[in-house]
Amino acid sequence: MPTTLFFVLLTLTEPLKFGTNVSLTTPDNAVNQVQCILHNMNMPFELKSLSWLRARREVKLDRLDGYFTTHLTYEMSQHGKLSSPIYLENWYWFTHPDSINVDPKKLRYGVVRGSYQANWFKTQNITSLVEVNSLEEIVNVLHHHRVDKVLLDLDDFNNTADNLGIDASPYQRSFYRYVPLGVFAANKLINSHPSFLDKFDETIPQCAPAPFYLSQGEQVQILDKLLTPLEGLISQPIITDTVTQSNHIQLSKKELKLADELWVKEVKAHQHGLAKKMLLIDASLYLKQWQTQFNGIVTETILIDKQGKNAAISKITSDYWQGDESKFSLVYKQSIAHRFSSVEYDASTHHFQVHLSLPIKDPQGEHIGVITLGVDVEKVLHSFNNIVLN
């Protein structure tokens, strides 16, 4: 994978230096996000090549201020801190068609030298047979069957194969994980500019990339696992009766606003008065029990009435009124049968999830509410690929 170095000029005589091996050829990548962030922090910069391995070494020698990385290794944790995620990579295993039935213990792995995947291989005790210097080389190595399997970002593989004139369709692909990419700030930088990392993190939302959505194939996999049970759930009388009863309680805009504000205030204060009361109703207990069958794939279930109010919940939600959120507004009284949200990263749990929403209808086919599932994306996709998530 191509390598680059950032020079961030805080002064005319002492630029900051960041190393990365993020590809410069993929549109809307992490390089673009960092450029935007530093620009919004009023920090001019230059771009120059530097290998990732050298970047790590230079940090240890206090000659580099940081680098891009997917995770903070134990080795480097004493040398600095990692920013919040700035970009999301979508890692897939790609297997040569002639190697699909090869004994897993005999598979030959290839990797780009100095890439995030190379570092990841070490954490997973995977030995690579072939190491090359670029993304183009590793795709070619797989194409000519010098290796059986490689681990690459989905867009990187597809774009590189296309640029090389290689048909990507024969290569079996299986989801491995989403990988949040951040900026490692060395102690040297933190000590000289203590507020840098906080300001960097604060500026990330201003430069957020376009929403990341599941591919069509990934959506089909999730629907295959969850749609039939979910349709069975919303046909249960306890669900339809609960949302109907909630619809009979109409609140004015002012009442909705006050109820939502109180709910949010209690949640932030860890009091949860209103939320805990709702958790104890029969429908909420039913939802909580229902989702246990999925072994953590379903993280939450929310029953929403026609006003956008919570009618039942399997776990405490951050707010009471969902009426202004797309998981409700883009589903209720719409013609679609279901809707997936964009992929969201939960920094507190380090998990990625989407919301899958379906309209709830009465026997006459009239919309009376919405049900929304929080789905742990990695767990559900791994359940199809038989891969253990570390």
XYZ file of C-alpha atoms in Angstrom:
390
model
C 0.000 0.000 0.000
C 1.412 3.486 -0.813
C 3.023 5.335 2.085
C 2.970 9.026 2.899
C 4.185 11.504 5.483
C 2.384 14.595 6.738
C 4.230 17.771 7.711
C 1.992 19.988 9.857
C 3.528 23.431 10.215
C 2.720 24.765 13.666
C 5.658 27.160 13.309
C 7.950 28.047 10.441
C 10.852 26.164 12.010
C 9.249 23.134 13.656
C 6.728 21.223 11.513
C 4.946 18.208 12.920
C 5.578 14.943 11.075
C 3.048 12.109 10.643
C 3.625 8.871 8.763
C 0.971 6.748 7.083
C 0.566 3.988 4.539
C -2.964 4.969 3.497
C -3.546 4.745 -0.252
C -3.659 8.102 -2.004
C -5.497 6.698 -5.016
C -8.757 5.752 -3.274
C -11.264 8.625 -3.178
C -12.561 9.896 0.171
C -9.953 8.060 2.208
C -8.369 8.801 5.586
C -5.782 11.129 4.016
C -8.604 13.412 2.901
C -10.081 13.396 6.407
C -6.790 14.344 8.057
C -6.207 17.095 5.502
C -9.636 18.506 6.297
C -9.133 18.233 10.061
C -5.747 19.950 10.024
C -7.056 22.631 7.684
C -9.949 23.341 10.067
C -7.428 23.477 12.926
C -5.600 26.177 10.920
C -2.495 24.037 10.535
C -0.857 24.203 7.074
C 0.862 21.011 5.960
C 2.861 19.238 3.263
C 2.811 15.626 2.058
C 5.852 13.378 1.692
C 6.515 9.606 1.422
C 7.564 7.553 4.440
C 7.169 3.835 5.211
C 4.989 2.724 8.105
C 7.742 0.600 9.648
C 10.109 3.523 9.590
C 7.407 5.758 11.048
C 7.072 3.498 14.089
C 10.840 3.425 14.538
C 11.105 7.193 14.175
C 8.433 7.688 16.862
C 10.468 5.575 19.270
C 13.492 7.754 18.520
C 11.442 10.958 19.113
C 11.979 12.025 15.509
C 8.367 11.616 14.384
C 5.188 13.024 15.890
C 2.838 10.200 14.928
C 1.360 7.978 12.237
C -1.887 6.466 10.989
C -2.858 3.133 12.508
C -5.840 0.841 12.985
C -5.212 0.047 16.637
C -2.860 0.820 19.482
C -0.467 -2.068 20.051
C 0.959 -2.853 23.459
C 4.410 -2.141 22.061
C 3.503 1.419 21.096
C 1.123 2.266 23.960
C 4.005 3.612 26.033
C 5.021 5.952 23.210
C 1.766 7.877 22.689
C -2.024 7.859 22.360
C -4.529 7.113 19.600
C -7.126 9.593 18.380
C -10.791 8.806 17.927
C -11.563 7.011 14.625
C -11.348 9.203 11.547
C -12.145 6.607 8.899
C -13.612 3.133 8.554
C -11.957 0.400 6.501
C -13.900 -2.697 5.401
C -11.559 -5.701 5.566
C -12.314 -8.841 3.565
C -10.467 -12.074 2.980
C -9.976 -12.706 -0.745
C -9.262 -16.308 -1.773
C -8.049 -17.518 -5.164
C -10.770 -19.653 -6.853
C -8.398 -22.660 -7.062
C -7.765 -22.481 -3.305
C -11.315 -22.438 -2.000
C -11.212 -26.089 -0.899
C -7.617 -26.089 0.333
C -7.041 -27.190 3.934
C -6.963 -23.934 5.966
C -3.761 -25.081 7.639
C -2.051 -25.236 4.239
C -3.142 -21.853 2.891
C -0.426 -19.484 1.690
C -0.967 -15.881 2.793
C 0.280 -12.723 1.147
C 0.516 -9.207 2.542
C 1.774 -5.731 1.689
C 4.959 -5.095 3.654
C 4.435 -2.477 6.341
C 0.643 -2.315 5.868
C -1.976 -2.403 8.618
C -2.777 -5.945 7.532
C 0.867 -6.966 8.009
C 0.758 -5.620 11.535
C -2.588 -7.330 12.091
C -1.159 -10.662 10.924
C 1.370 -10.463 13.736
C -1.344 -9.920 16.345
C -3.234 -12.950 14.975
C -0.116 -15.170 14.659
C -0.583 -15.449 10.883
C 2.612 -16.085 8.920
C 2.684 -14.584 5.431
C 4.473 -16.541 2.689
C 4.879 -13.555 0.385
C 5.447 -9.912 1.303
C 5.393 -7.256 -1.420
C 5.713 -3.495 -1.502
C 2.444 -2.299 -3.009
C -1.254 -2.930 -3.296
C -0.904 -3.587 -7.022
C 1.735 -6.248 -6.371
C -0.327 -8.151 -3.801
C -3.381 -8.271 -6.086
C -1.166 -9.504 -8.929
C 0.436 -12.106 -6.650
C -3.018 -13.444 -5.769
C -4.103 -13.312 -9.423
C -1.099 -15.445 -10.484
C -1.783 -17.836 -7.582
C 1.528 -17.321 -5.833
C -0.585 -17.064 -2.668
C -4.000 -18.456 -1.779
C -5.410 -15.699 0.382
C -4.989 -11.997 1.151
C -6.659 -9.578 3.564
C -7.509 -6.192 2.037
C -9.936 -3.324 2.269
C -12.876 -4.073 -0.029
C -12.603 -0.843 -2.020
C -8.823 -1.163 -2.307
C -9.125 -4.658 -3.792
C -11.913 -3.786 -6.225
C -10.302 -0.539 -7.410
C -6.841 -2.100 -7.794
C -8.173 -5.135 -9.669
C -10.091 -2.831 -11.976
C -7.008 -0.674 -12.627
C -5.001 -3.815 -13.440
C -7.683 -5.165 -15.754
C -8.327 -8.163 -13.480
C -11.834 -9.603 -13.145
C -12.485 -9.528 -9.376
C -15.608 -11.705 -9.471
C -13.948 -15.194 -9.339
C -12.177 -14.449 -6.053
C -14.139 -15.691 -3.073
C -14.585 -12.947 -0.542
C -15.614 -13.173 3.087
C -16.058 -10.335 5.545
C -13.441 -10.156 8.279
C -14.129 -6.942 10.179
C -14.568 -3.204 10.049
C -11.418 -1.426 11.159
C -11.461 2.106 12.591
C -8.469 4.109 11.461
C -7.041 6.774 13.752
C -4.004 8.983 14.189
C -1.381 7.955 16.742
C 0.039 11.024 18.507
C 3.486 10.441 19.973
C 4.399 11.547 23.494
C 6.769 14.023 21.880
C 3.804 15.791 20.277
C 1.522 15.497 23.311
C 4.165 16.897 25.636
C 4.932 19.868 23.398
C 1.299 20.543 22.422
C -0.934 19.094 25.187
C -4.178 20.225 23.563
C -3.435 18.805 20.101
C -5.207 15.449 20.470
C -8.290 16.951 22.143
C -8.604 19.575 19.411
C -8.020 16.956 16.728
C -10.819 14.772 18.144
C -13.151 17.762 18.484
C -12.628 18.623 14.810
C -13.239 15.102 13.449
C -17.058 15.540 13.106
C -16.517 18.584 10.862
C -14.713 16.361 8.367
C -16.711 13.153 8.679
C -16.810 11.141 5.435
C -20.050 10.297 3.696
C -22.167 7.758 5.610
C -20.913 4.208 5.248
C -23.639 1.807 4.148
C -23.716 -1.978 3.963
C -23.262 -3.514 0.545
C -26.280 -5.157 -1.082
C -24.798 -8.582 -0.390
C -24.269 -7.776 3.287
C -27.845 -6.548 3.594
C -29.126 -9.784 2.050
C -27.100 -11.844 4.526
C -28.536 -9.932 7.491
C -32.094 -10.138 6.159
C -31.704 -13.883 5.641
C -30.971 -14.234 9.343
C -33.279 -11.639 10.886
C -36.208 -10.786 8.604
C -38.387 -13.867 9.195
C -38.027 -13.775 13.012
C -38.642 -10.019 12.970
C -41.795 -10.372 10.880
C -42.976 -13.018 13.316
C -42.278 -10.661 16.211
C -44.338 -7.766 14.880
C -47.285 -10.067 14.272
C -47.504 -10.933 17.970
C -50.546 -9.437 19.777
C -48.346 -8.160 22.622
C -46.486 -5.990 20.106
C -49.448 -4.709 18.090
C -51.540 -4.141 21.229
C -48.730 -2.197 22.931
C -48.158 0.136 19.996
C -51.925 0.619 19.574
C -52.286 1.540 23.253
C -49.392 3.968 22.960
C -51.062 5.567 19.933
C -54.098 6.335 22.086
C -51.879 8.569 24.239
C -51.424 11.611 22.023
C -48.985 14.249 23.270
C -48.751 17.836 22.105
C -45.445 19.045 20.645
C -44.708 20.785 23.925
C -45.471 17.634 25.941
C -43.316 15.536 23.622
C -40.444 17.980 23.975
C -40.684 18.038 27.781
C -40.938 14.242 28.021
C -37.939 13.782 25.739
C -35.878 16.358 27.629
C -36.650 14.678 30.957
C -35.750 11.240 29.551
C -32.437 12.521 28.158
C -31.636 14.378 31.365
C -32.246 11.267 33.474
C -30.166 9.061 31.173
C -27.236 11.477 31.288
C -27.490 11.578 35.087
C -27.715 7.754 35.206
C -31.067 7.994 36.987
C -33.172 6.368 34.254
C -36.506 6.898 36.023
C -38.738 6.970 32.939
C -36.617 4.484 31.014
C -36.504 1.952 33.855
C -40.268 2.178 34.233
C -40.710 1.374 30.538
C -38.216 -1.498 30.763
C -40.542 -3.232 33.231
C -43.667 -3.310 31.056
C -44.629 -6.679 29.569
C -43.796 -5.735 25.973
C -40.298 -4.558 26.938
C -39.621 -7.775 28.835
C -40.880 -9.688 25.793
C -38.506 -7.794 23.465
C -35.566 -8.385 25.788
C -36.255 -12.109 25.904
C -36.886 -12.316 22.143
C -33.512 -10.860 21.195
C -31.533 -13.296 23.400
C -31.955 -15.966 20.692
C -29.461 -14.068 18.504
C -26.511 -14.313 20.923
C -25.549 -10.645 20.835
C -26.213 -10.027 17.135
C -29.292 -7.959 18.063
C -28.116 -5.291 20.500
C -31.422 -3.520 21.085
C -35.059 -3.597 20.013
C -37.223 -0.461 20.039
C -40.980 -0.369 19.488
C -42.033 3.091 18.267
C -45.595 4.405 17.971
C -46.970 6.664 15.240
C -45.849 9.826 17.056
C -42.293 8.566 17.235
C -42.529 7.855 20.973
C -40.925 4.824 22.578
C -43.666 2.280 23.231
C -41.393 -0.536 24.460
C -37.626 -1.043 24.682
C -35.290 -3.959 25.317
C -32.616 -1.659 26.780
C -32.364 1.981 27.810
C -32.284 4.327 24.827
C -30.528 7.689 24.763
C -33.797 9.511 24.061
C -37.558 9.010 24.275
C -38.723 10.575 21.006
C -37.492 8.957 17.789
C -39.724 11.032 15.498
C -36.880 13.171 14.175
C -34.602 10.214 13.416
C -34.342 8.476 10.056
C -34.964 5.034 11.532
C -38.532 6.263 12.120
C -39.162 9.074 9.643
C -37.904 7.166 6.595
C -39.948 4.063 7.458
C -43.273 5.130 8.976
C -45.956 5.517 6.309
C -43.371 4.869 3.585
C -43.769 2.231 0.877
C -40.523 0.420 1.752
C -40.654 -2.989 3.443
C -37.536 -2.368 5.528
C -34.617 0.036 5.832
C -30.983 -0.177 6.944
C -29.273 2.837 8.482
C -25.645 3.702 7.801
C -22.969 1.870 9.777
C -22.249 3.569 13.097
C -19.210 3.156 15.344
C -19.788 3.049 19.097
C -16.569 4.301 20.677
C -17.628 3.076 24.124
C -18.017 -0.570 23.025
C -15.716 -0.504 19.956
C -18.498 -2.161 17.953
C -20.149 -1.281 14.662
C -23.900 -1.450 14.274
C -26.739 -0.607 11.931
C -30.417 -0.114 12.611
C -32.842 -2.329 10.712
C -36.344 -0.833 10.758
C -39.704 -2.242 9.627
C -43.151 -0.632 9.619
C -45.817 -2.123 11.884
C -49.283 -2.405 10.362
C -52.752 -3.221 11.684
C -54.903 -5.993 10.130
C -56.170 -3.503 7.536
C -52.629 -2.720 6.402
C -52.540 0.752 7.976
C -49.237 1.864 9.479
C -49.390 2.138 13.258
C -45.703 2.293 14.172
C -42.148 1.132 13.552
C -39.882 -1.491 15.071
C -36.119 -0.994 15.003
C -33.339 -3.457 15.721
C -29.794 -2.498 16.594
C -27.628 -5.063 14.774
C -23.968 -5.770 15.574
C -22.683 -5.830 11.993
C -19.479 -7.732 12.624
C -21.156 -10.462 14.668
C -23.903 -11.081 12.135
C -21.540 -11.195 9.153
C -19.091 -13.407 11.029
C -21.919 -15.811 11.751
C -22.023 -16.510 8.008
C -18.271 -16.681 7.485
C -17.485 -18.887 10.488
C -14.722 -16.519 11.529
C -13.866 -15.890 15.165
C -13.692 -12.177 15.918
C -10.755 -11.327 18.138
